[in-house]
XYZ file of C-alpha atoms in Angstrom:
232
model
C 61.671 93.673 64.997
C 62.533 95.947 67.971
C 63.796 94.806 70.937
C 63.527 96.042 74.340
C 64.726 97.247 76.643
C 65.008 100.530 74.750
C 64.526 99.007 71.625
C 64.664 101.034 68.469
C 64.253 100.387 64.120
C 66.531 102.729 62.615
C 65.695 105.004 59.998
C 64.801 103.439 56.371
C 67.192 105.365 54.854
C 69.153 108.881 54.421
C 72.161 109.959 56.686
C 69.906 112.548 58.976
C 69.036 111.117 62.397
C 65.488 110.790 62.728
C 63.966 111.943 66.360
C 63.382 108.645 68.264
C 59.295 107.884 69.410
C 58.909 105.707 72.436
C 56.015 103.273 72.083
C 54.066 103.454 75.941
C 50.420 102.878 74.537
C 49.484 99.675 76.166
C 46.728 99.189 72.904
C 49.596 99.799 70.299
C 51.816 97.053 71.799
C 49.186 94.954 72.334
C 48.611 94.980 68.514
C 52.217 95.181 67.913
C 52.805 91.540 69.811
C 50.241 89.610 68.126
C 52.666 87.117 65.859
C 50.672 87.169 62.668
C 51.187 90.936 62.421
C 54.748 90.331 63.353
C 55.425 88.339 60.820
C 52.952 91.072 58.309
C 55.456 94.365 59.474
C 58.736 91.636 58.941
C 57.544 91.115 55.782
C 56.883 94.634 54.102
C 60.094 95.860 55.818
C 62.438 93.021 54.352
C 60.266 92.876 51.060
C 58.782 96.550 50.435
C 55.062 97.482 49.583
C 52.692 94.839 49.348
C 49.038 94.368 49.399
C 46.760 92.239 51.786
C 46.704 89.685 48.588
C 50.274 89.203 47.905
C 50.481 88.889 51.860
C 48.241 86.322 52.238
C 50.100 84.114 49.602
C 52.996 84.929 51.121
C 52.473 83.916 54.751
C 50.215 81.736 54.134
C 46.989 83.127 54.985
C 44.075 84.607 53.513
C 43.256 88.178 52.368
C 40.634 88.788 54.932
C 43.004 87.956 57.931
C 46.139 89.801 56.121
C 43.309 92.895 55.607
C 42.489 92.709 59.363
C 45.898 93.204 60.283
C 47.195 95.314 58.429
C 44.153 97.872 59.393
C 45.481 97.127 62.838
C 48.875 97.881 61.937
C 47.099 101.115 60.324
C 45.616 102.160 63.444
C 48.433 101.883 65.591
C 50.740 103.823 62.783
C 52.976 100.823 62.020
C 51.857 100.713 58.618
C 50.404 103.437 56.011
C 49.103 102.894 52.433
C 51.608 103.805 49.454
C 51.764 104.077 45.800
C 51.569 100.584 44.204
C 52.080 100.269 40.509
C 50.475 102.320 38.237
C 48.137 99.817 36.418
C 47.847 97.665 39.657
C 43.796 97.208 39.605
C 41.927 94.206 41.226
C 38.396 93.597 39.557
C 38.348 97.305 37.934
C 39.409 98.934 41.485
C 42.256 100.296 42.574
C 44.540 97.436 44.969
C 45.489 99.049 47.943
C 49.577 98.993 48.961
C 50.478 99.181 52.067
C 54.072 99.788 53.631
C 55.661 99.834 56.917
C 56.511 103.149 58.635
C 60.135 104.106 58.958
C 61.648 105.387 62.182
C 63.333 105.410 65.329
C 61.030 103.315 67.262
C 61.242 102.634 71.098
C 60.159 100.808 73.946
C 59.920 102.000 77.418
C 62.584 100.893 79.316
C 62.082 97.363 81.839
C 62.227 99.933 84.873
C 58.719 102.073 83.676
C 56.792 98.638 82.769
C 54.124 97.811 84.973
C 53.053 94.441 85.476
C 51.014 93.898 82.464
C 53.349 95.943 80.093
C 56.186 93.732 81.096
C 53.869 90.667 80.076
C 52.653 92.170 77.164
C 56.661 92.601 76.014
C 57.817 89.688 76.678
C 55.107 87.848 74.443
C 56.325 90.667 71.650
C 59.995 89.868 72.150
C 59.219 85.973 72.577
C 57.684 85.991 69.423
C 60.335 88.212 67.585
C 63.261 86.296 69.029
C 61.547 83.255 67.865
C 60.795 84.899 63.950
C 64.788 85.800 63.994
C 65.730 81.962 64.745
C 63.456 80.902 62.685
C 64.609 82.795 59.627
C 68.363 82.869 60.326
C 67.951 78.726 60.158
C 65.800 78.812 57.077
C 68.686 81.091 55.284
C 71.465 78.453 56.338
C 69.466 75.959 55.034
C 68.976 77.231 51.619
C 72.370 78.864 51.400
C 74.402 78.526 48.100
C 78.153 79.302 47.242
C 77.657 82.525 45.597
C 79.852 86.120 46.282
C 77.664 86.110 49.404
C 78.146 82.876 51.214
C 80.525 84.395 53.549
C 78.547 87.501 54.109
C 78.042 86.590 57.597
C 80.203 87.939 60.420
C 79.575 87.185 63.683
C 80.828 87.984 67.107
C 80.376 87.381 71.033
C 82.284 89.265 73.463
C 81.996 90.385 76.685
C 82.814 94.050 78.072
C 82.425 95.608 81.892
C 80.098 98.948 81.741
C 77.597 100.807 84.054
C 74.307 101.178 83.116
C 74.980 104.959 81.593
C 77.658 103.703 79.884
C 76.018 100.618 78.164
C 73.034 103.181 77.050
C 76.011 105.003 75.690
C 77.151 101.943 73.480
C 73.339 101.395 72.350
C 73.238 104.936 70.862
C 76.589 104.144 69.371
C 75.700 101.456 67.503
C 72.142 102.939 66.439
C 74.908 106.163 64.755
C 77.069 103.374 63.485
C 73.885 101.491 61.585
C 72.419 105.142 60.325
C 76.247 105.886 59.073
C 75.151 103.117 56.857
C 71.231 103.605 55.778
C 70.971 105.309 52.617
C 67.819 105.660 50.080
C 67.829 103.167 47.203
C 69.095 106.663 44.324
C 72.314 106.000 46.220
C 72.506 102.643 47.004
C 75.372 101.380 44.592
C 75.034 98.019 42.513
C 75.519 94.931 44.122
C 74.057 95.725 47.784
C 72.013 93.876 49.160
C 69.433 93.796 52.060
C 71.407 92.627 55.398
C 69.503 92.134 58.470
C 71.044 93.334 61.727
C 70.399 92.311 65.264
C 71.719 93.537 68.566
C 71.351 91.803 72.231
C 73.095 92.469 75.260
C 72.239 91.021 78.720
C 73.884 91.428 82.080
C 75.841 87.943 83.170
C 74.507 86.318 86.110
C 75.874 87.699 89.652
C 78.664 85.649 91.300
C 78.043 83.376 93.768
C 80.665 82.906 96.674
C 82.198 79.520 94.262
C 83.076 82.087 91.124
C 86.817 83.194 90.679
C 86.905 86.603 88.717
C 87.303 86.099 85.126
C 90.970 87.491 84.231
C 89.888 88.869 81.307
C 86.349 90.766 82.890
C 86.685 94.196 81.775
C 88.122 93.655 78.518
C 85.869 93.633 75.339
C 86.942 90.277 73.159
C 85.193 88.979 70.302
C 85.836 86.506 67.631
C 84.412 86.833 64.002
C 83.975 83.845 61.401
C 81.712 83.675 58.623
C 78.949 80.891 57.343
C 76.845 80.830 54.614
C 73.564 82.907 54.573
C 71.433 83.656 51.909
C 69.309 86.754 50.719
C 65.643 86.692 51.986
C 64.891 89.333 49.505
């Protein structure tokens, strides 16, 4: 799920950029933060197509509330039908599929929220943040020993930048996970789905008791790997 500030999805797949959209409708993120559909759009992007039935056992729910939001979703273009199976029928009609929209997806930045924009994305990002722990404890939990057990780096560091500069590193890293998106016709054997997640937050403003941290201004990170298995 997209972060914010200036929070972006990047494209499904392909090498081509793909022209970023900045979500500002108050109504769309609104519908966006509500958790069930959340956990609806995490679901179809980690999983593929689906339809409100194979949602509901899924998550849980039934097909009426999985229907609801996905026609939501619909509205707000987060989701659009596509091509299920060929023989998939329900009851002599057609089931419909539904999957999420790919893109370059963005939030206006903290600085252009109002008041009730800022409330309304904090609840999204509460809720996301929450979905992310939630999952990443889940995966440890059931992890096994296989090739991919240590398919997990991870790294905290710190690093001194100016606001232009730090947007500069965001668009960096969006390039660096695009370099990496390609469509499944090219995707060779053995890949698998890997989710990817990127925070950074200013630290707090010295008081008069801090000393300078030697090392401020110098990016350092350390890397070690635990186990983590596929949600797919």
């Amino acid at each position: 799920m997209p972060q914010e500030p200036d929070a972006k999805e990047a494209p499904e797949a392909g090498h081509a950029s793909v022209a970023p959209v900045e979500l500002g409708d108050l109504a769309a993120l609104k519908a966006l933060a509500h958790p069930r559909r959340q956990r609806v759009l995490q679901h179809l992007t980690l999983h593929g197509p689906a339809t409100s039935a194979t949602l509901a056992r899924a998550l849980g729910l039934n097909t009426g509330a999985t229907s609801y939001h996905l026609r939501e979703l619909a509205r707000y273009g987060f989701v659009e039908e596509a091509d299920g199976p060929a023989d998939g029928t329900a009851g002599g009609h057609r089931e419909r599929w539904w999957r999420a929209v790919p893109g370059d997806l963005r939030f206006p930045p903290r600085s252009r929220q109002n008041p009730e924009m800022r409330l309304v994305m904090d609840e999204l990002n509460h809720h996301a943040y929450a979905a992310d722990l939630e999952l990443f404890e889940r995966l440890q939990r059931d992890a096994d020993d296989g090739p991919w057990a240590d398919a997990f780096p991870y790294s905290r560091g710190t690093v001194r930048l100016t606001p232009d500069e730090l947007g500069q590193f965001f668009e960096e890293y969006i390039a660096l996970l695009n370099r990496y998106k390609r469509p499944a016709s090219e995707t060779p054997p053995g890949a698998r789905t890997l989710l990817t997640r990127f925070l950074a937050f200013p630290a707090p403003a010295p008081t008069g008791d801090d000393h300078p941290d030697p090392d401020a201004g110098r990016a350092h990170g350390s890397a070690h790997h635990t186990r983590e298995a596929d949600p797919s």
